[in-house]
Coordinates of C-alpha atoms in Angstrom, one line a residue:
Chain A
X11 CA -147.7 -71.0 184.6
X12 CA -150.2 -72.4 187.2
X13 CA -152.5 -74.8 186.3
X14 CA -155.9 -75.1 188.3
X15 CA -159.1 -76.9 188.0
X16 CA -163.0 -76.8 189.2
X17 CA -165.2 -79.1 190.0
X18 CA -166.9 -79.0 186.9
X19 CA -164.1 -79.5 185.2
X20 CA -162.2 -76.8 183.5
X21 CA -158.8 -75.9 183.9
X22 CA -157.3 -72.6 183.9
X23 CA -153.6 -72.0 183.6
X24 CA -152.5 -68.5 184.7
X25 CA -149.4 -66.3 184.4
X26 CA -150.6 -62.5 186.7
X27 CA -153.7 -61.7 185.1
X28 CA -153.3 -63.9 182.0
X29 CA -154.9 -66.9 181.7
X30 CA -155.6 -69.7 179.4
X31 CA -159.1 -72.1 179.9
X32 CA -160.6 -75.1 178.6
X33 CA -161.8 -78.4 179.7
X34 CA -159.9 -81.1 181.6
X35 CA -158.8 -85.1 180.0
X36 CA -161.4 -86.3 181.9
X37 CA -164.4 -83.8 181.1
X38 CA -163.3 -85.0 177.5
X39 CA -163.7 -88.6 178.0
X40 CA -167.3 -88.1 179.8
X41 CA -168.2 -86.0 176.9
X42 CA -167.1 -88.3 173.9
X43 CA -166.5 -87.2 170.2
X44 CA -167.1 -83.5 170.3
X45 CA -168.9 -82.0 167.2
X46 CA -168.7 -78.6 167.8
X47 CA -167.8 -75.8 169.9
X48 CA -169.7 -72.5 170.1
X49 CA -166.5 -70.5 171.1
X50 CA -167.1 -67.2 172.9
X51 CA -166.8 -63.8 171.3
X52 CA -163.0 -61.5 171.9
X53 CA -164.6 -58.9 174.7
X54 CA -167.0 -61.1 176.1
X55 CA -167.4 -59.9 180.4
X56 CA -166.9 -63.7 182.3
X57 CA -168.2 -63.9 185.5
X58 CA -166.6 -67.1 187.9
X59 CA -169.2 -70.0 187.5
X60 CA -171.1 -67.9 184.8
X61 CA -171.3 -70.0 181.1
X62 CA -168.6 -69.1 179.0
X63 CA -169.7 -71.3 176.0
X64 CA -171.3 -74.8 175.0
X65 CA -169.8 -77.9 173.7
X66 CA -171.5 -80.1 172.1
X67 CA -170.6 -84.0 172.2
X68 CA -172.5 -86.6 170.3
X69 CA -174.2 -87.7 173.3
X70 CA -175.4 -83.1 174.6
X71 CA -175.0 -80.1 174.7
X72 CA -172.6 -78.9 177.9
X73 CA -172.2 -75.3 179.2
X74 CA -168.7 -74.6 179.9
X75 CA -168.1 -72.7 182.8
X76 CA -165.4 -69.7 183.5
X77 CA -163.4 -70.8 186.0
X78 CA -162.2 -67.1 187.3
X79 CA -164.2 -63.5 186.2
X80 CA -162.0 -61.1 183.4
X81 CA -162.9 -61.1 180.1
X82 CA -162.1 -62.8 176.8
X83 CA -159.0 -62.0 175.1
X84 CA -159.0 -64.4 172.2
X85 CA -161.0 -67.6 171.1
X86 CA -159.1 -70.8 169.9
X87 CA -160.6 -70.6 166.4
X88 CA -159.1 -73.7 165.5
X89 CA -161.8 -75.6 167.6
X90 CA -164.3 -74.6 164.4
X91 CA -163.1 -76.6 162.3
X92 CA -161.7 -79.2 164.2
X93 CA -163.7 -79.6 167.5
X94 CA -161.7 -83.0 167.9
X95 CA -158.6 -81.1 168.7
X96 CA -160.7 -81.2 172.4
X97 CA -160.9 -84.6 172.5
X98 CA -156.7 -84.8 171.1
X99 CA -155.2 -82.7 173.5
X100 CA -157.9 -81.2 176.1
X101 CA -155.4 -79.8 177.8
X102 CA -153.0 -77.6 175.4
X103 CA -153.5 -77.6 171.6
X104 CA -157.5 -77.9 172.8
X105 CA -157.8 -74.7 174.9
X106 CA -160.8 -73.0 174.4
X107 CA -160.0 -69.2 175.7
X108 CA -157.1 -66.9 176.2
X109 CA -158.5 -64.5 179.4
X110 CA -158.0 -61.0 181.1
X111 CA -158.4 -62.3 184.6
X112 CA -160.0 -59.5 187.0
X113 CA -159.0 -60.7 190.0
X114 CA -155.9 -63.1 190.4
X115 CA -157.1 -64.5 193.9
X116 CA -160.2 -65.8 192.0
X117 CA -157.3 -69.3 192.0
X118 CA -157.9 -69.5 195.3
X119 CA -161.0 -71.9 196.1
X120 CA -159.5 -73.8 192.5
X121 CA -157.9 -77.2 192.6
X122 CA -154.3 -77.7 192.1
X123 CA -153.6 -80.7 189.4
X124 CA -152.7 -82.7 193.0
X125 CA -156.0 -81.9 194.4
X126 CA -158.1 -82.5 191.2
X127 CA -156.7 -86.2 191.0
X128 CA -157.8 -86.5 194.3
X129 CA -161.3 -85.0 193.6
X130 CA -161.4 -87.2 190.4
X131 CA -160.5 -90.5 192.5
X132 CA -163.8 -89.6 194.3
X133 CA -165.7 -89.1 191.5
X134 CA -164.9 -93.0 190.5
Chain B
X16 CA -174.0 -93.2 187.8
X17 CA -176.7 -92.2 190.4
X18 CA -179.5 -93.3 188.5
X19 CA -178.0 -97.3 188.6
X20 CA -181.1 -98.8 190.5
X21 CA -181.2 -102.4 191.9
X22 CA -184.1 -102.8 189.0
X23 CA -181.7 -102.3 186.2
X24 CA -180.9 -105.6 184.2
X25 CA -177.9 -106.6 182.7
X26 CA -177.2 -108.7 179.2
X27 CA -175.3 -111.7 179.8
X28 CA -172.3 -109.8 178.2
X29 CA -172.4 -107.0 180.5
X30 CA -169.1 -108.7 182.2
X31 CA -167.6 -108.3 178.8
X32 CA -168.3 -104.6 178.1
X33 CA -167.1 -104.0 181.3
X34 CA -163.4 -105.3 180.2
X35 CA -163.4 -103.4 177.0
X36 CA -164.1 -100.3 179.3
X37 CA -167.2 -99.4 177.9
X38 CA -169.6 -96.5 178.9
X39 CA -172.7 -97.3 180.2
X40 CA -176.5 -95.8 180.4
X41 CA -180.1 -96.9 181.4
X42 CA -182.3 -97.5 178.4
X43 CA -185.4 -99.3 178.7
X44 CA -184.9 -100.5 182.1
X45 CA -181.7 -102.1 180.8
X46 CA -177.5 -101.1 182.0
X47 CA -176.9 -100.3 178.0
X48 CA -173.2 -99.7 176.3
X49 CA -173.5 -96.6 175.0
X50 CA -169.8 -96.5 173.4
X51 CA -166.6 -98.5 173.7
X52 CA -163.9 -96.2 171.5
X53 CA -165.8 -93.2 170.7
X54 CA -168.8 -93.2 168.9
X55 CA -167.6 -91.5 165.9
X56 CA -165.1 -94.1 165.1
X57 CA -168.0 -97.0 165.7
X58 CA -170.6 -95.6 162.9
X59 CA -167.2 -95.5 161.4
X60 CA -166.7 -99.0 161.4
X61 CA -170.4 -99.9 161.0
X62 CA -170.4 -97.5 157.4
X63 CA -167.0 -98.9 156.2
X64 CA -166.1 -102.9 157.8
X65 CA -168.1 -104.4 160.6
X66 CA -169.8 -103.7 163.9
X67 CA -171.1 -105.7 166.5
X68 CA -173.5 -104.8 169.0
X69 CA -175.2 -105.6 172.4
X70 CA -178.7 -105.8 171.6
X71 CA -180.3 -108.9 174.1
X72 CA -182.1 -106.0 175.9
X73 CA -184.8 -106.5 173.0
X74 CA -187.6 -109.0 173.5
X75 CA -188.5 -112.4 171.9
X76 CA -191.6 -114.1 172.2
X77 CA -192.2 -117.6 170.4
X78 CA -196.1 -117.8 169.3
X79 CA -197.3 -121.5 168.1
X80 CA -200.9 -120.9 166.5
X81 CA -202.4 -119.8 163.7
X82 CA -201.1 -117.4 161.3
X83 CA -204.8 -115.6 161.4
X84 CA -204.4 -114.7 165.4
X85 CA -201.2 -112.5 164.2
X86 CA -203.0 -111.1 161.7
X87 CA -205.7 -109.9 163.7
X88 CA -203.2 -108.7 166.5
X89 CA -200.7 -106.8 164.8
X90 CA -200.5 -104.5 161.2
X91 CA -198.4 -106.6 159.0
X92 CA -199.8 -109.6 156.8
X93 CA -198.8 -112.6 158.7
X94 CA -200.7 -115.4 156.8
X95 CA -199.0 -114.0 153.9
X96 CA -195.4 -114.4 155.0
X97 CA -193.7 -117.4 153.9
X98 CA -191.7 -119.3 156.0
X99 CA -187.6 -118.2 156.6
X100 CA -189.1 -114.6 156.6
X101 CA -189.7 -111.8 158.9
X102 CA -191.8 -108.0 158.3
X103 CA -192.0 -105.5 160.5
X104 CA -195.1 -103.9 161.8
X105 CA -197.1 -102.4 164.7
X106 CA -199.3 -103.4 167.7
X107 CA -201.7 -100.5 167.7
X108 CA -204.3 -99.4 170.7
X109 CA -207.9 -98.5 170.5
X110 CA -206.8 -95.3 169.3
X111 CA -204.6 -96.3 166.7
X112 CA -201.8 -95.0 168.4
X113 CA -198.7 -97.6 168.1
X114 CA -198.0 -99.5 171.3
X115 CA -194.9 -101.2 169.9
X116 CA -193.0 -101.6 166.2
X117 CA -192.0 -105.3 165.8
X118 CA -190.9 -107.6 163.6
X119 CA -192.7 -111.1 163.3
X120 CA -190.3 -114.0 161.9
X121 CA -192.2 -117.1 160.3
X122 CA -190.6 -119.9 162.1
X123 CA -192.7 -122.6 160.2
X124 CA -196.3 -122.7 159.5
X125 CA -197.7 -122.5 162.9
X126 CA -194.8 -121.1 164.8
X127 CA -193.4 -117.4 165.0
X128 CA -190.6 -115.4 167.1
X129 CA -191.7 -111.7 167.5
X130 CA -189.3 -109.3 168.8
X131 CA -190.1 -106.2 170.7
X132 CA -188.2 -103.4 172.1
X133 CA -187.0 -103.3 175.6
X134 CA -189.4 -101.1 177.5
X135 CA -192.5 -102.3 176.0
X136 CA -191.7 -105.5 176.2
X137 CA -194.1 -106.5 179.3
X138 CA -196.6 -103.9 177.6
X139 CA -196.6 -106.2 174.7
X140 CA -196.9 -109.0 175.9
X141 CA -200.2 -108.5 178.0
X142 CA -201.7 -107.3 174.8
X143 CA -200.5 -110.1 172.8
X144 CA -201.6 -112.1 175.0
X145 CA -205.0 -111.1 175.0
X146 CA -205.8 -110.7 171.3
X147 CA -204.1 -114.1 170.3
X148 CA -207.3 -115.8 171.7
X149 CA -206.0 -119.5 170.4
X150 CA -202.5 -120.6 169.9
X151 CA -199.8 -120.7 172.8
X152 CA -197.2 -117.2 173.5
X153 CA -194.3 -117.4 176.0
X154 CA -191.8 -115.0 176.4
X155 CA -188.7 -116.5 175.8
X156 CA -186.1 -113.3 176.2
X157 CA -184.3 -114.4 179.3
X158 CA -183.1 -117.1 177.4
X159 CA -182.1 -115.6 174.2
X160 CA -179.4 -113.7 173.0
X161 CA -179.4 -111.0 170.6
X162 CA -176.5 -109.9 168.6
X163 CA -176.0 -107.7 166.0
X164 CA -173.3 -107.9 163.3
X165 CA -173.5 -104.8 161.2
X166 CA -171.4 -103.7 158.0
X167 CA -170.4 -103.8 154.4
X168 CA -167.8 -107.0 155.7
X169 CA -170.2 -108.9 158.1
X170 CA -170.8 -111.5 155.5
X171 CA -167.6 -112.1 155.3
X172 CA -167.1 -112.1 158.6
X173 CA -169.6 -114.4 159.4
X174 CA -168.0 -116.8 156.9
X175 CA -164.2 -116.3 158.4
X176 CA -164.8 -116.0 161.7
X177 CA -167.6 -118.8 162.6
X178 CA -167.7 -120.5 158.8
X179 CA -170.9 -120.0 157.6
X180 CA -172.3 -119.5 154.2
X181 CA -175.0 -117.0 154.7
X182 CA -176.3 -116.2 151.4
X183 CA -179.6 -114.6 152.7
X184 CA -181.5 -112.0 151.1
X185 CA -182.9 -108.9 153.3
X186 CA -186.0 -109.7 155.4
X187 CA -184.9 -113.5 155.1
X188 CA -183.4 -115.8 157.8
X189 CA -182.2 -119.5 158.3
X190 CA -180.5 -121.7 161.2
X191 CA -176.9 -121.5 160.9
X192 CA -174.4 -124.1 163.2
X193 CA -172.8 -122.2 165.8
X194 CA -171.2 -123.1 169.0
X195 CA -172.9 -126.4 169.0
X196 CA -176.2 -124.7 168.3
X197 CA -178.9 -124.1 165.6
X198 CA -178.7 -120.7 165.9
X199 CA -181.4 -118.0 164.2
X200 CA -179.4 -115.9 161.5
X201 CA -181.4 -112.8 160.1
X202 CA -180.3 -110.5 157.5
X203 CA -181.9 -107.3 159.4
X204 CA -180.6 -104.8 161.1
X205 CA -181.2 -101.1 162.2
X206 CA -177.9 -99.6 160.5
X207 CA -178.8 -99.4 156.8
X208 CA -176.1 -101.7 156.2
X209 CA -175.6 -105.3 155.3
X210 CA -175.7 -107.2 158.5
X211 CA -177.3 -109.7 160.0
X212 CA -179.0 -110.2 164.1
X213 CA -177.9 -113.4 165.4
X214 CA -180.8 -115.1 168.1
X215 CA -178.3 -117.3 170.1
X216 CA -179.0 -119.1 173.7
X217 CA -178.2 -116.6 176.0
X218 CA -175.2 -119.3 177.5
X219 CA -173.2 -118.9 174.0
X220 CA -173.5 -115.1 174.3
X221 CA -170.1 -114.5 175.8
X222 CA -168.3 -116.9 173.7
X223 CA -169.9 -115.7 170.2
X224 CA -169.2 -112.1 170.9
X225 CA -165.7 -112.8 171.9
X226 CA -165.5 -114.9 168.5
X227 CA -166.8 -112.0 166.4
X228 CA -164.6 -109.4 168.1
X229 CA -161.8 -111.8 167.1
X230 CA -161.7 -110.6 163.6
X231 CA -160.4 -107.5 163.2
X232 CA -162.0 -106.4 160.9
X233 CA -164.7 -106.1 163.7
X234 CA -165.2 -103.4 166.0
X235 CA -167.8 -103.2 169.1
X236 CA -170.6 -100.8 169.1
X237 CA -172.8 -99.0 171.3
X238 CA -176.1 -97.3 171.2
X239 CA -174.7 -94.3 170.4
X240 CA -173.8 -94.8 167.0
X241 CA -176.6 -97.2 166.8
X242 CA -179.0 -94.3 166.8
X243 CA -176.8 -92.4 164.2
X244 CA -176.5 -94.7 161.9
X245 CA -180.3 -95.4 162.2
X246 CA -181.3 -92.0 162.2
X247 CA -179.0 -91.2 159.2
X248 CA -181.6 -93.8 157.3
X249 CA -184.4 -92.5 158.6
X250 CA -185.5 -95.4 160.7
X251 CA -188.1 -94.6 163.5
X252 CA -186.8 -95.5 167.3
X253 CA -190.0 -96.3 169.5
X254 CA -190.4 -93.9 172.8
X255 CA -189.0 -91.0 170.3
X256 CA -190.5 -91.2 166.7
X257 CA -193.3 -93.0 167.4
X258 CA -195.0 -93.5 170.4
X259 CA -198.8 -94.9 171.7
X260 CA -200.2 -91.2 170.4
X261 CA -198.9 -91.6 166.7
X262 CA -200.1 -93.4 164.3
X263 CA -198.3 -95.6 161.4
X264 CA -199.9 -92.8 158.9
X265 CA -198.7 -89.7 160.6
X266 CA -195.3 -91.4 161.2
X267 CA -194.8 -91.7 157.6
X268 CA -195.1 -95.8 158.0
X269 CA -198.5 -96.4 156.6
X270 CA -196.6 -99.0 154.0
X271 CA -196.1 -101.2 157.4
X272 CA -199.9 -101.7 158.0
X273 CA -201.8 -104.4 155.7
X274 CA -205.5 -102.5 155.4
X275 CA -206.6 -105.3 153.4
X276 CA -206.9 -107.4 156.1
X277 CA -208.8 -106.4 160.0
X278 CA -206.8 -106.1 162.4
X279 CA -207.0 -104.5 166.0
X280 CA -207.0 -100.4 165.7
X281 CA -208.0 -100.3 162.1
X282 CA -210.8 -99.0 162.7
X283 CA -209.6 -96.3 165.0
X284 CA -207.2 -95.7 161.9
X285 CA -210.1 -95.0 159.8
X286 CA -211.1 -92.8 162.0
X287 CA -208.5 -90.7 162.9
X288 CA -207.9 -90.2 159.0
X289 CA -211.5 -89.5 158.2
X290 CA -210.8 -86.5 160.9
X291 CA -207.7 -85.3 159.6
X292 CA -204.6 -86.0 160.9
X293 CA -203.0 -83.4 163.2
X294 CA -199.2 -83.5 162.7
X295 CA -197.0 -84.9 160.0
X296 CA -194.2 -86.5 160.1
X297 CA -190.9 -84.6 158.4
X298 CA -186.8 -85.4 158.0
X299 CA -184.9 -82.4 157.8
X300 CA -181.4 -81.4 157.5
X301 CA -179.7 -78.5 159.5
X302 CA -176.1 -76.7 158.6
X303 CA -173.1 -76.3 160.9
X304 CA -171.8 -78.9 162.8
X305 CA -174.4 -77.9 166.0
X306 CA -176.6 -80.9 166.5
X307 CA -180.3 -80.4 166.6
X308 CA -181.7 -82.5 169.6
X309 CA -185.0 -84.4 170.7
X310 CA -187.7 -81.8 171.8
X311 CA -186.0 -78.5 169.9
X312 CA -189.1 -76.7 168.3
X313 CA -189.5 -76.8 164.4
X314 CA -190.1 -72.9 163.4
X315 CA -190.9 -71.5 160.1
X316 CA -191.3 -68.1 159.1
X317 CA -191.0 -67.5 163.3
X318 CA -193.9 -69.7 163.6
X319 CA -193.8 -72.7 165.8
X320 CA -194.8 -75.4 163.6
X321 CA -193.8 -78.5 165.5
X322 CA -191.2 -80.6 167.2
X323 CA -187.9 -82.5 167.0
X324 CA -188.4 -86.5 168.5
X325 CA -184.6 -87.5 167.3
X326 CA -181.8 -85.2 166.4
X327 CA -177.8 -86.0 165.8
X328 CA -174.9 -85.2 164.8
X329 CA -174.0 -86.7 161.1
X330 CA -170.4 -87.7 160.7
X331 CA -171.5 -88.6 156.9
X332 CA -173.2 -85.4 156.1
X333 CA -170.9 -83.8 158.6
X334 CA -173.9 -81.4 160.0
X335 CA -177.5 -81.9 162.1
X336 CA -180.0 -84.6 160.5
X337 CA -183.2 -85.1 162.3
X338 CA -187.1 -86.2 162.0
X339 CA -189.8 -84.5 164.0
X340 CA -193.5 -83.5 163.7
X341 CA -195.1 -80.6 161.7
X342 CA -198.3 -79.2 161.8
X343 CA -199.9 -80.7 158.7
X344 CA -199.1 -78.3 155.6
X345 CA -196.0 -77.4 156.6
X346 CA -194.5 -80.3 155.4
X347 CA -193.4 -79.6 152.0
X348 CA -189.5 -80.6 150.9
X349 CA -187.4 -78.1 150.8
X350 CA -188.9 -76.0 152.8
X351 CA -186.4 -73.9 155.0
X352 CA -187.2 -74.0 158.7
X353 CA -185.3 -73.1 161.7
X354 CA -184.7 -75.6 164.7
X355 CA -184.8 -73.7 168.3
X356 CA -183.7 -75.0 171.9
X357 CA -186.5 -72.3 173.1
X358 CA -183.3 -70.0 174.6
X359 CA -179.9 -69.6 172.4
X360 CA -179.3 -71.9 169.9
X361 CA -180.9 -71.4 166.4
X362 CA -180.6 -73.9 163.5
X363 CA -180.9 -73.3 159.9
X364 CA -182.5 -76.3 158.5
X365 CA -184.8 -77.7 155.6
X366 CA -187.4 -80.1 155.2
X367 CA -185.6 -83.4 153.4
X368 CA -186.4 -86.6 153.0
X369 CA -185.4 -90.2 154.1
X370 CA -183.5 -92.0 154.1
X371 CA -180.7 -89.5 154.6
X372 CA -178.2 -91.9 153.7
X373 CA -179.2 -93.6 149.9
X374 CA -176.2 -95.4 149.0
X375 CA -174.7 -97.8 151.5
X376 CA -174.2 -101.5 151.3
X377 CA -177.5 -102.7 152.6
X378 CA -178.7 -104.8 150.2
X379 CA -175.5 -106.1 148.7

């Protein structure tokens, strides 16, 4: 699987027209403590850069953005109960959605994990 | 961190924050920490052991006069206070409306520290210095430093980590040796737990904080759980709760203002009573973990009733806790409301009452 990231921060990992999303370590870390996660419903239409869903942190509320357009496939329900799993493992046991990706070139303009360690250094 | 200006100041332990690899946010005109570990696990260790926290961004003035000149300036009974103790209170305007919350410390007959929040703090002292026609005010902030040792272990703490013997009661405070220095020890805080607010010269800062932090029993804090854990007691934060259009009474703070006595804006207090006033203060509790946030709306029965000034997250309650202002009539406990960002998120909440938080280790 191929991992990519945007520039706000989520990362997409994708197998054909599978893919996997959440939020990166380091969208984490600026949040803080997440409370609570408003996960999107199985069936919901994404479109790229459209909100997916909202996070909320102890310090806001955050809009999560898709990073490629398809549609929800499943929600990571365990995220209701335990919105901390984001801030434990951000980037596996903490996904947030399993998509239908419409268009696999939607990767294209993404960030390859090189790239968004680069992007991240120039954030500091 | 775009919005770091050249104005913004910086406590004499900002170097230190910085090395803990804290996270950092304008508040008041000041660089704040906001968190060091994660906020959760600081109003953890604030609830269960100790806390320390940054708080020299607050204001100290030193007043030698006349108890009466207080009096006359602020809501609290000052002549009344006896010495080794402090009350809280208001400055209010012409209006009524509450320019700044304060506490006033009786030093000794004829001299007083007053402490003041951050962003009023020039506000403040304009004012004060105006009403206190006799008697001598100087601001003496830049030198002082404030820190706050919060927790059900901070007496202990204090007595392990810097040997003192602090057997004050709350609202009381003494001079304790520290770091060469007679140091101003008061059992106040803003957590709802025992703790106490050190006033130390600003040059002992650095080496206090590192001494506290030396216990492990002690963890550092931000304003971020700061304003849960004051929030879960109910405690008013100035700029949100109250503000220079409120007044004590429809803040729910009345018991802070002395009518016995005159004092500037009691009239206007009179006043505005006589006329009814137009919102009430309420607490309220929401379900699900969503938080409700400053500036939500307050609905009930899908009428807008009033507004949210501070809204968190609970890790106690584990859901919403908030305060806000209601049209008055609306306030009744246990009312059910619902809390609205104006777009997608809806709240179920109901009217409760403070503090949230009723058993913690505050006046142990």
């Amino acid at each position: 699987m191929d991992i990519y990231y945007t520039k706000d921060h989520e990362w997409v990992k994708v197998e054909g027209r599978r893919g996997i999303m959440g939020i990166s370590a380091y969208a984490v870390k600026q949040l803080g403590d997440i409370t609570y996660v408003e996960l999107p419903e199985v069936g919901k239409e994404i479109t790229k850069s459209g909100v997916v869903c909202t996070v909320e942190s102890v310090k806001a509320a955050s809009d999560i953005y898709a990073p490629v357009t398809g549609k929800v496939t499943e929600a990571n329900s365990v995220l209701e109960s335990a919105p901390e799993k984001l801030n434990e493992s951000p980037e596996d046991e903490g996904w947030i959605a399993k998509l239908e990706i419409s268009s696999p070139d939607d990767v294209n303009d993404l960030m390859t994990p090189d790239k968004y360690k680069e992007f991240l250094k120039s954030l500091e | 961190m775009k919005a770091m200006g050249t104005a913004m100041k910086l406590t004499p332990l900002y170097g230190e924050h910085k090395k803990l690899g804290v996270r950092f946010a304008p508040f008041g005109g000041w660089y704040m920490p906001i968190s060091y570990e994660g906020i959760i696990a600081e109003h953890s260790a604030c609830r269960k052991s100790a806390a320390v926290f940054d708080i020299c961004h607050m204001g100290e003035f030193l007043f030698t006069g006349d108890a009466a000149e207080l009096d006359n300036a602020v809501t609290q009974n000052i002549s009344g206070l006896a010495e080794g103790k402090s009350r809280y209170g208001f400055i209010l305007n012409d209006s009524g409306g509450i320019e700044d919350d304060l506490i006033i410390f009786r030093k000794a007959e004829n001299e007083f520290m007053i402490v003041v929040n951050a962003a009023t703090l020039e506000n403040d002292y304009e004012i004060l210095k105006k009403r206190l026609r006799k008697g001598d005010l100087s601001d003496i902030s830049a030198e002082t430093a404030k820190i706050d040792l919060q927790g059900p272990l901070s007496r202990d703490v204090l007595k392990e980590a810097l040997g003192l013997d602090i057997g004050l009661k709350y609202f009381n405070f003494g001079y304790f040796d520290i770091l060469g220095e007679k140091a101003l020890i008061s059992r106040t805080g803003y957590t709802g737990e025992l703790g106490y607010e050190i006033f130390i010269n600003s040059e002992h800062a650095v080496e206090l904080w590192n001494k506290l932090l030396g216990d492990v029993r002690v963890k550092p804090a931000g304003l971020g759980a700061r304003d849960i854990l004051r929030l879960e007691m109910g405690y008013s934060l100035y700029g949100h709760d109250i503000d220079a259009q409120t007044s004590p009474d429809e803040a729910g703070l009345d018991m802070f203002v002395n009518y016995d006595k005159d004092f500037f804006g009691k009239s206007a207090l009179r006043v505005r009573k006589g006329k009814g006033a137009t919102k009430t203060k309420i607490a309220f509790q929401t379900e699900g973990r969503r938080s409700p946030r400053s500036h939500y709306r307050i609905l009930s029965g899908g009428k807008d009733i009033g507004e949210v000034t501070s809204g968190v997250f609970s890790p106690v309650f584990s859901c919403g806790i908030g305060l806000g202002f209601v049209t008055p009539g609306f306030d009744k406990k246990g009312a059910v409301i619902t809390i609205s960002d104006g777009k997608n998120v809806e709240l179920k909440g109901k009217i409760t009452e403070i503090p949230f938080l009723k058993k913690t280790s505050l006046r142990n």
